[in-house]
Structures are given as structure tokens and as C-alpha cells.
mmCIF file of C-alpha atoms and ligand atoms in Angstrom:
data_model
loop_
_atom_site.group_PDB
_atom_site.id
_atom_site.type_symbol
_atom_site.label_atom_id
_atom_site.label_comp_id
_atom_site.label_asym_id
_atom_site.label_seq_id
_atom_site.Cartn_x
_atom_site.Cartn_y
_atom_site.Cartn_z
ATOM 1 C CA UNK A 1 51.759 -12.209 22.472
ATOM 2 C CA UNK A 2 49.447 -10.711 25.434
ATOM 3 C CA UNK A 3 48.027 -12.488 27.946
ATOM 4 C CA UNK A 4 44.518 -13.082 26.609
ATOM 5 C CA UNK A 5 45.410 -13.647 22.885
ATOM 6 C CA UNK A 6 48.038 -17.119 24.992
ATOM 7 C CA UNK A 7 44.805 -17.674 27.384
ATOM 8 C CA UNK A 8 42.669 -17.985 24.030
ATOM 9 C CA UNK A 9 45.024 -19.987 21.755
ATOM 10 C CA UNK A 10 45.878 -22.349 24.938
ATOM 11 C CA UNK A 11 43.071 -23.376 26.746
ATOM 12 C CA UNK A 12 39.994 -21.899 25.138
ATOM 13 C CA UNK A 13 38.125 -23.721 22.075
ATOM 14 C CA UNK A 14 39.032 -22.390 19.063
ATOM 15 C CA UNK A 15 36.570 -21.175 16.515
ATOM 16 C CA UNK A 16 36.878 -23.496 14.098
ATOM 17 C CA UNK A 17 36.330 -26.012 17.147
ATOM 18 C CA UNK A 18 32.889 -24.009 17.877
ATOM 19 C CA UNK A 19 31.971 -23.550 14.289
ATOM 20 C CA UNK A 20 32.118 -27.469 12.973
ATOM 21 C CA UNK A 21 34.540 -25.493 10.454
ATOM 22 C CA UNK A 22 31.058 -23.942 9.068
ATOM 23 C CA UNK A 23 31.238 -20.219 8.362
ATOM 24 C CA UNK A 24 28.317 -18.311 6.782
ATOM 25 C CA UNK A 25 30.920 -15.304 6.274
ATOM 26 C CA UNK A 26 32.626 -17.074 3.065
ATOM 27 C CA UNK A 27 29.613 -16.532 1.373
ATOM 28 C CA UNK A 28 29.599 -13.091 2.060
ATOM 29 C CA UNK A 29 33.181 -12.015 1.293
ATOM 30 C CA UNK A 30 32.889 -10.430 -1.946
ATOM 31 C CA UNK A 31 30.025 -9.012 -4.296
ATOM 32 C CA UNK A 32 30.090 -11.547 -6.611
ATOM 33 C CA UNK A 33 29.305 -13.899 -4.012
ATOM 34 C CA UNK A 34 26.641 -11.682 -1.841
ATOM 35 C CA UNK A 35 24.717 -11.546 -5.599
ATOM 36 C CA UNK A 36 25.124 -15.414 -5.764
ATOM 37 C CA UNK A 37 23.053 -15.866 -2.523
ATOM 38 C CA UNK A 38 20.819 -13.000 -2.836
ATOM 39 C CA UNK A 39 17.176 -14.683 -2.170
ATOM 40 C CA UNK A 40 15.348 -11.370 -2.846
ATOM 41 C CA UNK A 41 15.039 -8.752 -5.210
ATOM 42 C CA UNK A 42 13.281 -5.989 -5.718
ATOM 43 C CA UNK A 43 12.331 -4.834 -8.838
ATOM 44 C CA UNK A 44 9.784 -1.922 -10.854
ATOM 45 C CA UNK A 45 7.384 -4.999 -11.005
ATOM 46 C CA UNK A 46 7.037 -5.133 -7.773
ATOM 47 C CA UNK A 47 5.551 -1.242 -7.654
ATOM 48 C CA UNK A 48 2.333 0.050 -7.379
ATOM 49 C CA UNK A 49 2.203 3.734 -7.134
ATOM 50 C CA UNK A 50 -0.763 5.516 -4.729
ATOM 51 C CA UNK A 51 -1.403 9.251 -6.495
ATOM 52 C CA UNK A 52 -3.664 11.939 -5.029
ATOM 53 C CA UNK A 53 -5.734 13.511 -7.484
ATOM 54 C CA UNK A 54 -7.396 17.167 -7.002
ATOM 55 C CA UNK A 55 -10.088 19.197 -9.523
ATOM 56 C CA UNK A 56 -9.274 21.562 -11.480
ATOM 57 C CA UNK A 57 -6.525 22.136 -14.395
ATOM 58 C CA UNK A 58 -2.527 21.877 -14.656
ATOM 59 C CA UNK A 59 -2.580 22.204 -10.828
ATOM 60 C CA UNK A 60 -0.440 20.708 -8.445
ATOM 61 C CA UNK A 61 -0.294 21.198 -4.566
ATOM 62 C CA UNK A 62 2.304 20.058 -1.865
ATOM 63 C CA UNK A 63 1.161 18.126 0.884
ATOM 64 C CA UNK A 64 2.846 18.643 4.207
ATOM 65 C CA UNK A 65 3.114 16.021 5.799
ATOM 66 C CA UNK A 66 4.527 13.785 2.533
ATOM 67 C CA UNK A 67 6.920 15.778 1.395
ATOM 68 C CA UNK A 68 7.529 14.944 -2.114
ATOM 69 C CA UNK A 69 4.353 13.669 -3.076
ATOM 70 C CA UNK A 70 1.451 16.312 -4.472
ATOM 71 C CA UNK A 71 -1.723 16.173 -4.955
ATOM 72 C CA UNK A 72 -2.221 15.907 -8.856
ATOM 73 C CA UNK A 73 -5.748 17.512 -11.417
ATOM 74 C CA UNK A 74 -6.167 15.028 -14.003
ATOM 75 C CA UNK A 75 -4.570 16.106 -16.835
ATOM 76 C CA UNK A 76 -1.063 16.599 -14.576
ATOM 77 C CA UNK A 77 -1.789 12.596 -13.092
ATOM 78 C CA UNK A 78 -1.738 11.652 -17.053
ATOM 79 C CA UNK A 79 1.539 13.215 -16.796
ATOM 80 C CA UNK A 80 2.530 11.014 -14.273
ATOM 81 C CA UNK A 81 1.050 7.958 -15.191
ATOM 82 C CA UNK A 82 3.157 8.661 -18.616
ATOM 83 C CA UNK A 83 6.450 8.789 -17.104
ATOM 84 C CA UNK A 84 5.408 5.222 -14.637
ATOM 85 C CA UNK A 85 4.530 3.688 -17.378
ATOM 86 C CA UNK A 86 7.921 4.464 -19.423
ATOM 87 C CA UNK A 87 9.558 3.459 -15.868
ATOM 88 C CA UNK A 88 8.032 -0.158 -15.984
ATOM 89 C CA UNK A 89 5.544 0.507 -13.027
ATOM 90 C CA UNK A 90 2.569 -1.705 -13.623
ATOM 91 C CA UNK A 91 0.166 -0.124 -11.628
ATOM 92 C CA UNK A 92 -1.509 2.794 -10.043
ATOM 93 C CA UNK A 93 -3.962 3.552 -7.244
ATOM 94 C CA UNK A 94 -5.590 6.670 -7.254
ATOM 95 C CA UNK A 95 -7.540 8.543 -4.529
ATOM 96 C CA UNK A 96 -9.563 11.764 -5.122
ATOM 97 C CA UNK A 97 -9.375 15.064 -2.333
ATOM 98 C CA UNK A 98 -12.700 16.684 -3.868
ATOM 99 C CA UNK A 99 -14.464 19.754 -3.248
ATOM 100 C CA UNK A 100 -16.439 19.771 0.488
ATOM 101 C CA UNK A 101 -19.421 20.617 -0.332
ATOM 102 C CA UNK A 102 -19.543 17.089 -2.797
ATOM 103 C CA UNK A 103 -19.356 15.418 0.753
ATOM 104 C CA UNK A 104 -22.065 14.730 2.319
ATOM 105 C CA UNK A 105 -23.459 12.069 4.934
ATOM 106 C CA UNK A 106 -23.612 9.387 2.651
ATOM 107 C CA UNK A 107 -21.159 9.992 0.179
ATOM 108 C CA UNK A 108 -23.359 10.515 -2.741
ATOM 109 C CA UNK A 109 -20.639 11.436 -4.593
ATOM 110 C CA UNK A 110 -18.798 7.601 -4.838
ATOM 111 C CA UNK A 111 -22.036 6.730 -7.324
ATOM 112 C CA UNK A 112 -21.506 9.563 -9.504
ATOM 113 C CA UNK A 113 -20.163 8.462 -13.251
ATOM 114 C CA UNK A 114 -18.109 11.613 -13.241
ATOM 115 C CA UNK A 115 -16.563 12.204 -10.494
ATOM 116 C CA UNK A 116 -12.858 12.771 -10.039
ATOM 117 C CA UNK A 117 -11.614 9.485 -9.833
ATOM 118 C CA UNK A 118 -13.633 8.282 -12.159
ATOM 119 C CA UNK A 119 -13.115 10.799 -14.531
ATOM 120 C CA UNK A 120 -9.343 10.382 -13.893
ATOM 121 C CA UNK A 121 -9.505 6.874 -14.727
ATOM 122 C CA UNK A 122 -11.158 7.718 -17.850
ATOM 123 C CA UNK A 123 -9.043 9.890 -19.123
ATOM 124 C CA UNK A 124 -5.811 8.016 -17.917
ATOM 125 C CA UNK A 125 -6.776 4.675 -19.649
ATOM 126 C CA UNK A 126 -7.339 6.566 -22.770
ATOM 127 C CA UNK A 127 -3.769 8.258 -22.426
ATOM 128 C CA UNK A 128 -2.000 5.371 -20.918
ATOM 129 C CA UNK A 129 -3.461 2.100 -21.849
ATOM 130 C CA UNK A 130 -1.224 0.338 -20.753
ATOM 131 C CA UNK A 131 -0.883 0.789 -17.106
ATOM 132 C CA UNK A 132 -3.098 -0.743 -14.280
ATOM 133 C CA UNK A 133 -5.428 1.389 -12.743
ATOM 134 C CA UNK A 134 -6.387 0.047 -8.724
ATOM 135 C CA UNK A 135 -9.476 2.090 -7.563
ATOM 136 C CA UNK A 136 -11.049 2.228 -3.940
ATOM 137 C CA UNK A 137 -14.350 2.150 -3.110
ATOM 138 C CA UNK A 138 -14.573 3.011 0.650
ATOM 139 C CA UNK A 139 -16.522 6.157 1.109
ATOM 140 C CA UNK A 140 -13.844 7.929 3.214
ATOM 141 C CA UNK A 141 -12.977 10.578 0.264
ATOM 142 C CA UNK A 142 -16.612 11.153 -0.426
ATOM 143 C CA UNK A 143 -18.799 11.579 3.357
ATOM 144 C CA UNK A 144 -18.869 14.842 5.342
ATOM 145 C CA UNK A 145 -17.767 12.993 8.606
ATOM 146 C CA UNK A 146 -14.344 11.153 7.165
ATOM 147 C CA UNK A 147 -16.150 7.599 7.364
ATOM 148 C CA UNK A 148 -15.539 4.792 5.358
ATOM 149 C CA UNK A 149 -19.191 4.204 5.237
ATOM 150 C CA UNK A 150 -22.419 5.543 6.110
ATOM 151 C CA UNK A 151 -23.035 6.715 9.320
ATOM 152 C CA UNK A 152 -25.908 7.077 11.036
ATOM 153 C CA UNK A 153 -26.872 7.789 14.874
ATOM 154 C CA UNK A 154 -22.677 7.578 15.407
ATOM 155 C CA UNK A 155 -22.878 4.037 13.811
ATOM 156 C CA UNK A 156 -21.505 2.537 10.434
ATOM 157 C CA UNK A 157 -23.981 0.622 8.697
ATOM 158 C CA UNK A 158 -22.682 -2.101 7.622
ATOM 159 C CA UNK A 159 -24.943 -3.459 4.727
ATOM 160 C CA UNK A 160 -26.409 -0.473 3.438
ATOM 161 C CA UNK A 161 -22.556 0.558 2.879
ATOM 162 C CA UNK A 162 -22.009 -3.097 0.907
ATOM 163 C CA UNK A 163 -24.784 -1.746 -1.377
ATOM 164 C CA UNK A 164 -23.212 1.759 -2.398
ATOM 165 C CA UNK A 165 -19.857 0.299 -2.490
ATOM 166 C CA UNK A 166 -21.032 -2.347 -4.812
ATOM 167 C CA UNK A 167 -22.837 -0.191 -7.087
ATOM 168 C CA UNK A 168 -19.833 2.565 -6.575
ATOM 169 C CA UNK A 169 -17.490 -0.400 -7.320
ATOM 170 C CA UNK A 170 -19.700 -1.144 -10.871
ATOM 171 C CA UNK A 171 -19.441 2.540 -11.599
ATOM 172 C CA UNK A 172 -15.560 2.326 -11.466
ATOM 173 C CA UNK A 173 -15.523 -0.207 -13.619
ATOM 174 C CA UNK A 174 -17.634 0.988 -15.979
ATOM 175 C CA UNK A 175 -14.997 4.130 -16.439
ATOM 176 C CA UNK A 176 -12.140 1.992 -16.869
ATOM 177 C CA UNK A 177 -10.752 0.278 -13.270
ATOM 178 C CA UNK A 178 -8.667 -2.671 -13.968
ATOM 179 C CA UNK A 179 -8.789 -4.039 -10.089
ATOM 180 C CA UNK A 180 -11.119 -2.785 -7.194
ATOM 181 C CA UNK A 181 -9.999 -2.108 -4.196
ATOM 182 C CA UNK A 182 -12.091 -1.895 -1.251
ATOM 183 C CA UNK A 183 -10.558 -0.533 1.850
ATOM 184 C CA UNK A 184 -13.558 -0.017 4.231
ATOM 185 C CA UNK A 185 -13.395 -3.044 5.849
ATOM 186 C CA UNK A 186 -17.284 -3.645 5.717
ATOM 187 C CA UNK A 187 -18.575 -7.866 6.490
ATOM 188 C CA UNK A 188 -19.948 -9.349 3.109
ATOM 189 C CA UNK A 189 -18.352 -6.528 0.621
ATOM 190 C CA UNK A 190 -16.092 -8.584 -1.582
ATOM 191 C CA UNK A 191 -18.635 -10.941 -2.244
ATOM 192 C CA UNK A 192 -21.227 -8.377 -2.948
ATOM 193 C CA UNK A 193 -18.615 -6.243 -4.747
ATOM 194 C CA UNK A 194 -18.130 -9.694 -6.964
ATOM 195 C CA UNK A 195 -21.276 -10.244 -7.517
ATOM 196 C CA UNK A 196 -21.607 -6.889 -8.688
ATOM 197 C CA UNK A 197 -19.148 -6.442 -11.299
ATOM 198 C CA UNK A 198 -19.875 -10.084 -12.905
ATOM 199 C CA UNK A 199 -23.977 -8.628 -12.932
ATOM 200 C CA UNK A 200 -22.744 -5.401 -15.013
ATOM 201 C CA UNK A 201 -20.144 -7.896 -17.579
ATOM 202 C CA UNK A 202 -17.231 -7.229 -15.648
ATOM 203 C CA UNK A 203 -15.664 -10.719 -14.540
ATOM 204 C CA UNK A 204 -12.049 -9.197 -15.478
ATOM 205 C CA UNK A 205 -12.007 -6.469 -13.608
ATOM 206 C CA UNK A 206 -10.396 -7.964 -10.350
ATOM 207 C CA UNK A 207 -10.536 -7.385 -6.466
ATOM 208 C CA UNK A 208 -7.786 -6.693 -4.388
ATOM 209 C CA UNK A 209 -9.211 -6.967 -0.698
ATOM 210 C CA UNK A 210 -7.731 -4.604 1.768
ATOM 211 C CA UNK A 211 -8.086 -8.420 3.477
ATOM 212 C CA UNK A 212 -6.548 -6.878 6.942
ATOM 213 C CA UNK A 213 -6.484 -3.235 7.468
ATOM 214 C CA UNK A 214 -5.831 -2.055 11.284
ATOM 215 C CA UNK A 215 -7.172 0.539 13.080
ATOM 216 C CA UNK A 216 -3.523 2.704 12.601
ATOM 217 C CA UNK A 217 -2.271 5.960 13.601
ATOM 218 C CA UNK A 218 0.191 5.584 10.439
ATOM 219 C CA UNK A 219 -2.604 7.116 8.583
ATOM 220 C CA UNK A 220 -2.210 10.392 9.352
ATOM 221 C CA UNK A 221 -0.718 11.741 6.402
ATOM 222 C CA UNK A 222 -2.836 10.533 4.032
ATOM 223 C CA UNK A 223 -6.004 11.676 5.557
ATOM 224 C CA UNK A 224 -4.175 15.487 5.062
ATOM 225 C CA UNK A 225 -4.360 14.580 1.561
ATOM 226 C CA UNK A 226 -7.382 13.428 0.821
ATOM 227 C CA UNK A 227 -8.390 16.429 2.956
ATOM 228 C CA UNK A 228 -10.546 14.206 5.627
ATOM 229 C CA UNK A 229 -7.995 14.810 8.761
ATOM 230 C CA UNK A 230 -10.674 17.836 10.513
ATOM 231 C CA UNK A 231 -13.524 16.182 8.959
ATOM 232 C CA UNK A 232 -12.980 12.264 11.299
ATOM 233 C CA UNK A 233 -15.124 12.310 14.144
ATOM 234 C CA UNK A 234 -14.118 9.731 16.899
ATOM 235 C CA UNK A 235 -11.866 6.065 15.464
ATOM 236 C CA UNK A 236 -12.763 3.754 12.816
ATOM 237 C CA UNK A 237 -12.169 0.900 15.349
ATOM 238 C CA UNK A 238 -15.387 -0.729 14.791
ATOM 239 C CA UNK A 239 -13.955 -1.638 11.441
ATOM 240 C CA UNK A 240 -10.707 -1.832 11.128
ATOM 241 C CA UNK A 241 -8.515 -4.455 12.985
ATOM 242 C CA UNK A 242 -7.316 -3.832 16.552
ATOM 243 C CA UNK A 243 -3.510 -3.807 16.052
ATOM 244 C CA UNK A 244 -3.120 -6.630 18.789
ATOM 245 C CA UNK A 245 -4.655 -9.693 16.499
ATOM 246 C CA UNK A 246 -3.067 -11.555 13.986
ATOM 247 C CA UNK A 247 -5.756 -14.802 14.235
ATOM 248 C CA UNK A 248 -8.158 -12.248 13.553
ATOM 249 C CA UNK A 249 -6.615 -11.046 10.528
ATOM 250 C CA UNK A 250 -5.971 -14.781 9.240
ATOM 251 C CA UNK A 251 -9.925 -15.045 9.527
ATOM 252 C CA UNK A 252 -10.799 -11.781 8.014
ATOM 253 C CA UNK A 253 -8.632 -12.798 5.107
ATOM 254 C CA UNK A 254 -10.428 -16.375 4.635
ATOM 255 C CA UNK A 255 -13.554 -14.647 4.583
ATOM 256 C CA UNK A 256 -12.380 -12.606 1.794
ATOM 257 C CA UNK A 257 -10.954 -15.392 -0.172
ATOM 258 C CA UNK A 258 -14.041 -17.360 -0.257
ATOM 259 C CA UNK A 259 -16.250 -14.554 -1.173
ATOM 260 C CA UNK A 260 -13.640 -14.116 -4.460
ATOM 261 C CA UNK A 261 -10.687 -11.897 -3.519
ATOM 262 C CA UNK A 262 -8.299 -12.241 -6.554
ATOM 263 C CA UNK A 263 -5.025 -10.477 -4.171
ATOM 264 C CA UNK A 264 -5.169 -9.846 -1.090
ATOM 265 C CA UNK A 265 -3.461 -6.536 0.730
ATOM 266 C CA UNK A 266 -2.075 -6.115 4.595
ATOM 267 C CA UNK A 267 -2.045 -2.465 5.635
ATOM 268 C CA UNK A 268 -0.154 -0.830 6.972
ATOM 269 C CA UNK A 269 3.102 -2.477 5.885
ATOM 270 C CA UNK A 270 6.562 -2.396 7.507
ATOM 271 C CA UNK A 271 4.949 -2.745 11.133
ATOM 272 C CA UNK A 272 2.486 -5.808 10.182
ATOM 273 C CA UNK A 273 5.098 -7.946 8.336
ATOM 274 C CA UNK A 274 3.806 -10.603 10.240
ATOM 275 C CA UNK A 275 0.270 -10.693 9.295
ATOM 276 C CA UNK A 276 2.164 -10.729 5.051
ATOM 277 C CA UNK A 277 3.922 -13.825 6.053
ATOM 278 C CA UNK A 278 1.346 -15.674 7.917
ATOM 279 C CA UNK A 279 -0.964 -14.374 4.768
ATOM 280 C CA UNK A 280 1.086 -15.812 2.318
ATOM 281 C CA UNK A 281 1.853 -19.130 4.001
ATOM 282 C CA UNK A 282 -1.883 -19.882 4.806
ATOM 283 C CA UNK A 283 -3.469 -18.944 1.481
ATOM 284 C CA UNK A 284 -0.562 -18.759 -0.767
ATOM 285 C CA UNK A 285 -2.826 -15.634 -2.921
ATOM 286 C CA UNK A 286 -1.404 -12.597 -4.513
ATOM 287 C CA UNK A 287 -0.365 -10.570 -1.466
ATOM 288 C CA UNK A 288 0.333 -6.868 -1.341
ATOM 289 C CA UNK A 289 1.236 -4.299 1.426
ATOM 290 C CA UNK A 290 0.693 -0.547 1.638
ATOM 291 C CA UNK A 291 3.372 1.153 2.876
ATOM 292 C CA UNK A 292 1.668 4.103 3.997
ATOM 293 C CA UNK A 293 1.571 7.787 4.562
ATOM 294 C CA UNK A 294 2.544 7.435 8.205
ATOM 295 C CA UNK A 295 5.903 5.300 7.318
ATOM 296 C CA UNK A 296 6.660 7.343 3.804
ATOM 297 C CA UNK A 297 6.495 10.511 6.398
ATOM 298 C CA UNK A 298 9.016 9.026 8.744
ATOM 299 C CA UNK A 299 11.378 8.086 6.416
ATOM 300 C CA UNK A 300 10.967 11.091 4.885
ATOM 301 C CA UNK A 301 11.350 13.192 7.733
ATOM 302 C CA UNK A 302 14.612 11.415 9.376
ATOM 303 C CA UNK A 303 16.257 11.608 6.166
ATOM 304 C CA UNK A 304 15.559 15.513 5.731
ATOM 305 C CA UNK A 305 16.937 15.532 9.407
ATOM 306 C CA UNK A 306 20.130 13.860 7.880
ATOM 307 C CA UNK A 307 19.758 11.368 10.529
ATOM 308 C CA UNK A 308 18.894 8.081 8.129
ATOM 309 C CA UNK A 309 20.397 7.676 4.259
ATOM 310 C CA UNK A 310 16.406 8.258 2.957
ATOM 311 C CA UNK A 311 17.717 6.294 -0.148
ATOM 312 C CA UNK A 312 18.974 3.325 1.809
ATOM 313 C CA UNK A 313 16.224 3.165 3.838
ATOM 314 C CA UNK A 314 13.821 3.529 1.207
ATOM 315 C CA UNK A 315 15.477 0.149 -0.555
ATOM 316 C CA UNK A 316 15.909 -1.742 2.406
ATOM 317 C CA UNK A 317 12.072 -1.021 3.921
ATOM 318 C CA UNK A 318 11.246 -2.455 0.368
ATOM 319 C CA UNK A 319 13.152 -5.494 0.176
ATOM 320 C CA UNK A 320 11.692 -6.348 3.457
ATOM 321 C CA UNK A 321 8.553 -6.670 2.268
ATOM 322 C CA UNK A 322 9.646 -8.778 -0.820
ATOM 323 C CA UNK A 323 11.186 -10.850 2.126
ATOM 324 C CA UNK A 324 8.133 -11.339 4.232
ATOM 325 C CA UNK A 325 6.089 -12.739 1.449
ATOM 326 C CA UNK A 326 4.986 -10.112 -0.497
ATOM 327 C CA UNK A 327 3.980 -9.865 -4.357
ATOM 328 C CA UNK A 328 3.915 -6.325 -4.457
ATOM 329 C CA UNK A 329 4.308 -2.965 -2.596
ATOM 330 C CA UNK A 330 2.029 0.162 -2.602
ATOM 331 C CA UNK A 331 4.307 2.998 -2.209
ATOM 332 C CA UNK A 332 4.370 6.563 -2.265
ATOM 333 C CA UNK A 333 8.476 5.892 -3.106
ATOM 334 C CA UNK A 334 7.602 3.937 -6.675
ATOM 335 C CA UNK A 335 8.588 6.367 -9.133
ATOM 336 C CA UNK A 336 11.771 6.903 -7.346
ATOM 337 C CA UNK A 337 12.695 3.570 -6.507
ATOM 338 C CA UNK A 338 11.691 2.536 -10.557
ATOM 339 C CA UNK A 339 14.768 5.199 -11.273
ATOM 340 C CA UNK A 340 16.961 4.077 -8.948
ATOM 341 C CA UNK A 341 16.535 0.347 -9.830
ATOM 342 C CA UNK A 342 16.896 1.894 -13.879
ATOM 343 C CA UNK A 343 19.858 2.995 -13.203
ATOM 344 C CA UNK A 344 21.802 0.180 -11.572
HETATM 345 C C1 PBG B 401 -9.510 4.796 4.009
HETATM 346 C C2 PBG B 401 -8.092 4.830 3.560
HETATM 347 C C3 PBG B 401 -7.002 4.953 4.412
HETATM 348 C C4 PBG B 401 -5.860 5.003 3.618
HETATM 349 C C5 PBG B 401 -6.274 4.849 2.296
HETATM 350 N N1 PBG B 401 -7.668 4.736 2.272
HETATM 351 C C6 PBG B 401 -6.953 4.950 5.882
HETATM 352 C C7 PBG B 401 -7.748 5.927 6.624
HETATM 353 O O1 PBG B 401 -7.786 7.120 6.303
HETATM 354 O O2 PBG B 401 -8.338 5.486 7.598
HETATM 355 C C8 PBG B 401 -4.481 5.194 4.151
HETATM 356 C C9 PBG B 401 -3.390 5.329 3.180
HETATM 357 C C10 PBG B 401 -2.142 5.906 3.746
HETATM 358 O O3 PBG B 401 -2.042 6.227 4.948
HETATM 359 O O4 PBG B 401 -1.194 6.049 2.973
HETATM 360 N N2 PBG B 401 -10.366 4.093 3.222
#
């Protein structure tokens, strides 16, 4: 016996002495056991599925910075909606990349009956009735300057955006949108969105508040494929959150509740687990987070590197959410993760 192994079995407390004779490891010895105590699971319930959706026919493109994920025309996002729904997924959220010279300073195009995204939710309901469709409303996809709303002397108006996102919201609705989802971050729009829908006959259709979205520079991806990344001039600071405030987000949140949020969404996700659990404890609502572009890409990109196991990562950035709180996860990963979980 060596010197330290006599010093430690002598004089020093053993561990059983430290321990009480408790020892969380027993419960992790074997599988059968680590399933026993499992407190969260993931599963294709939990999935909603963000899709990029182009015009045109039986096109698809790559986008660069999300490898993996391509921007979809219509009749190829049926496709996919198809094979979600045969993989369980109960949801998708779509977001149109349209031609520029739709854009303008307003974003006309959001109020048009047939525009992409509402023309793809047309034509997916009637092809796949039975998955969710989860439409946004901000104006980002639709303005000349990359805005959520209107801008005007290098401000965002505020309430003249609640009106086109209301009546933008209505025309969703009217093509088919099961939930609304507005992600501009405007004072007074889920009440006005509410109002709205129940005006045109739609109390079922739902609202899913982007309750706390931050001013992030995990959005980078994304705004590559929605094709707005060289049209943002300046920050969207003066509506999204500062990144530093979680009281903030608690009250932005309660605002949206009252005026008749039916879920509520923190975005981005992985970095702002906080703001799901505080969320979740205070109002005890639906509660969703996006896991978006900017944390798909990284993933991604360390696994191409071969310096992560993507596929680990993938499950594990997943079940964290589940762990913080959440109800549900928007991610670019769903159809993947709905095989993977399939298969074991
Ligand atoms: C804007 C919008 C954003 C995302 C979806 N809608 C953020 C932005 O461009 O400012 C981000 C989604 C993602 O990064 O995956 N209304």
C-alpha cells in the first residue's frame, strides 16, 4: 500500500463518512436505471420545423450559411411538409425570400392575398391537412430596408405597423394559418392582432407571441435566407430586447398575455434559457424557443470541422430546452431529429 492510499484510509474521513452513505452514482450505474430517472424527453411532438420558401417551380437552392437547409418553391415545401407530417412533426413555420422588387418601404406585399406565403399555406393545407401551419407577420421579408416595420425618417412606426400587421395577420388567416406569429416586436400588436382575427371569424386561429425577442447577432443566417442581410440598414434595437434584461422580458411577456397570447416564444434559444424558465414559472403558458439560424450554423459548422459529434449535440441542445421549461422547439434540425428519435 503507498503512502497516500495508508494517509487516506488512516486519518482522513472516508467517503462514506462525507457522503451520509448517500450516492447519486447508484442511480446512474446502468441503463435501465439512467431511463428510470430520466426527467426529460424529447420527442417529434416537441418539433416545429422553420422552412424557407422561394417563387417559382420544383426549385430548390442551398443556403450558405445553413448548410443543410434550402430554400424551398411551393410545390417542393408540399414535399416537405408530406414527409413531417408522416414523421409526426406537428407543425411548421414558414418564411417567404420573394422577389426585390415586391419590397418596398412599407411592405405592401404582407397584405397581398397571394403572396408566397400565403399562397404556400394555401396550397400546403390543401395537400397536408393535417399539419400546423405557424405564419409571421413582421414585415422584415416584405420592406426594401430589412425592417420589421415601417420606417420612416430612420424611425419604426410603431402603430401604423400594428395596423398592417393586423390586417396582414387577417389575410393569413384567411389562406389557411393555424397560429400567428408575430415577431416584430411592435407595443399593442397581439392585442390588435386578436382583435383582428376574432373581427374577420377567426377566434381559432391562435397567437404565438414572439413574447421576448433580443436584439441578436445569432440572426445572421437567417437574414441570408430570407435574402434581407444587404438590404438592413443600421440595428433593430429600438425593438427588440437588449440582451442584458431579463425583468424586461418578464414584462414584455405580461403585456402579451393580457392582450391574448395563446403560447408564448423566447428567441433566440440555447443562450436565453433563462428568460424560458423564468417564462414558464411566472405565467405557466405554452412556451416555445427558436433555436435559430445563428446556433443551427454553429453546430453545423463545428461538426463539419469534426470538432463536435453534430448528432450529439444536436440531441443534447434539444433536451436542454425541454429542461428549461419549454413546450416546444423551433428548429431548423426537426426533420432530422423526428428520424433519429423514429429510429430508436
Ligand atoms: C424577423 C425575424 C428574425 C428571424 C425570424 N424572423 C430575426 C431578424 O432577422 O431580425 C430569425 C430567425 C433565425 O435566425 O433563425 N422578423
Amino acid at each position: 500500500m503507498n503512502r497516500y492510499v495508508q494517509a487516506n484510509s488512516s486519518s482522513a474521513a472516508s467517503v462514506d463518512e462525507i457522503t451520509g452513505h448517500r450516492r447519486l452514482r447508484r442511480n446512474r450505474k446502468a441503463d435501465w436505471t439512467r431511463r428510470m430517472v430520466q426527467e426529460n424527453r424529447l420527442t417529434v411532438d416537441d418539433l416545429i420545423w422553420p422552412i424557407f420558401l422561394i417563387p417559382g417551380h420544383n426549385r430548390r437552392e442551398r443556403i450558405e450559411a445553413m448548410p443543410g437547409v434550402e430554400r424551398l418553391t411551393v410545390d417542393q415545401a408540399v414535399k416537405e411538409a408530406r414527409r413531417a407530417a408522416d414523421l409526426g412533426i406537428p407543425a411548421l413555420a414558414t418564411f417567404p425570400n420573394i422577389a426585390l422588387d415586391l419590397r418596398d418601404d412599407i411592405g405592401s406585399n404582407s397584405l397581398a392575398a397571394d403572396n408566397l406565403i400565403n399562397e404556400a399555406t394555401r396550397t400546403i393545407k390543401k395537400a397536408v391537412p393535417e399539419i400546423g401551419i405557424i405564419t409571421d407577420v413582421a414585415l422584415d421579408p416584405f420592406t426594401s430596408h430589412g425592417h420589421d416595420g415601417i420606417l420612416k425618417d430612420g424611425r419604426i412606426l410603431n402603430d401604423e405597423t400594428v395596423a398592417q400587421i393586423s390586417a396582414a395577420a387577417v389575410v393569413q388567416a384567411d389562406a389557411g394559418a393555424d397560429i400567428i406569429a408575430p415577431s416584430d416586436m411592435m407595443d399593442g400588436r397581439i392585442g390588435a392582432i386578436r382583435r383582428a382575427l376574432d373581427s374577420a371569424g377567426h377566434h381559432d386561429v391562435g397567437i404565438m407571441s414572439y413574447a421576448t425577442k433580443f436584439a441578436s447577432a445569432f440572426y445572421g443566417p437567417y437574414r441570408e435566407a430570407i435574402g434581407t442581410g444587404g438590404l438592413l440598414k443600421g440595428d433593430k434595437r429600438t425593438y427588440y430586447i437588449d440582451p442584458a434584461n431579463s425583468d424586461e422580458a418578464v414584462r414584455e411577456a405580461a403585456l402579451d398575455v393580457e392582450e391574448g397570447a395563446d403560447m408564448l416564444m423566447v428567441k433566440p434559444g440555447l443562450p436565453y434559457l433563462d428568460i424560458v424558465q423564468r417564462l414558464k414559472d411566472t405565467f405557466a403558458m405554452p412556451t416555445y424557443a427558436y433555436q435559430v439560424s445563428g446556433e443551427y450554423a454553429m453546430i453545423r459548422a463545428a461538426a463539419a470541422n469534426g470538432w463536435i459529434d453534430g448528432e450529439m449535440v444536436m440531441m443534447e441542445s434539444l433536451l436542454a430546452f425541454k429542461r428549461a421549461g419549454c413546450d416546444g422547439i423551433l428548429t431548423y434540425f426537426a426533420p432530422e431529429v423526428a428520424e433519429r428519435l423514429a429510429r430508436t
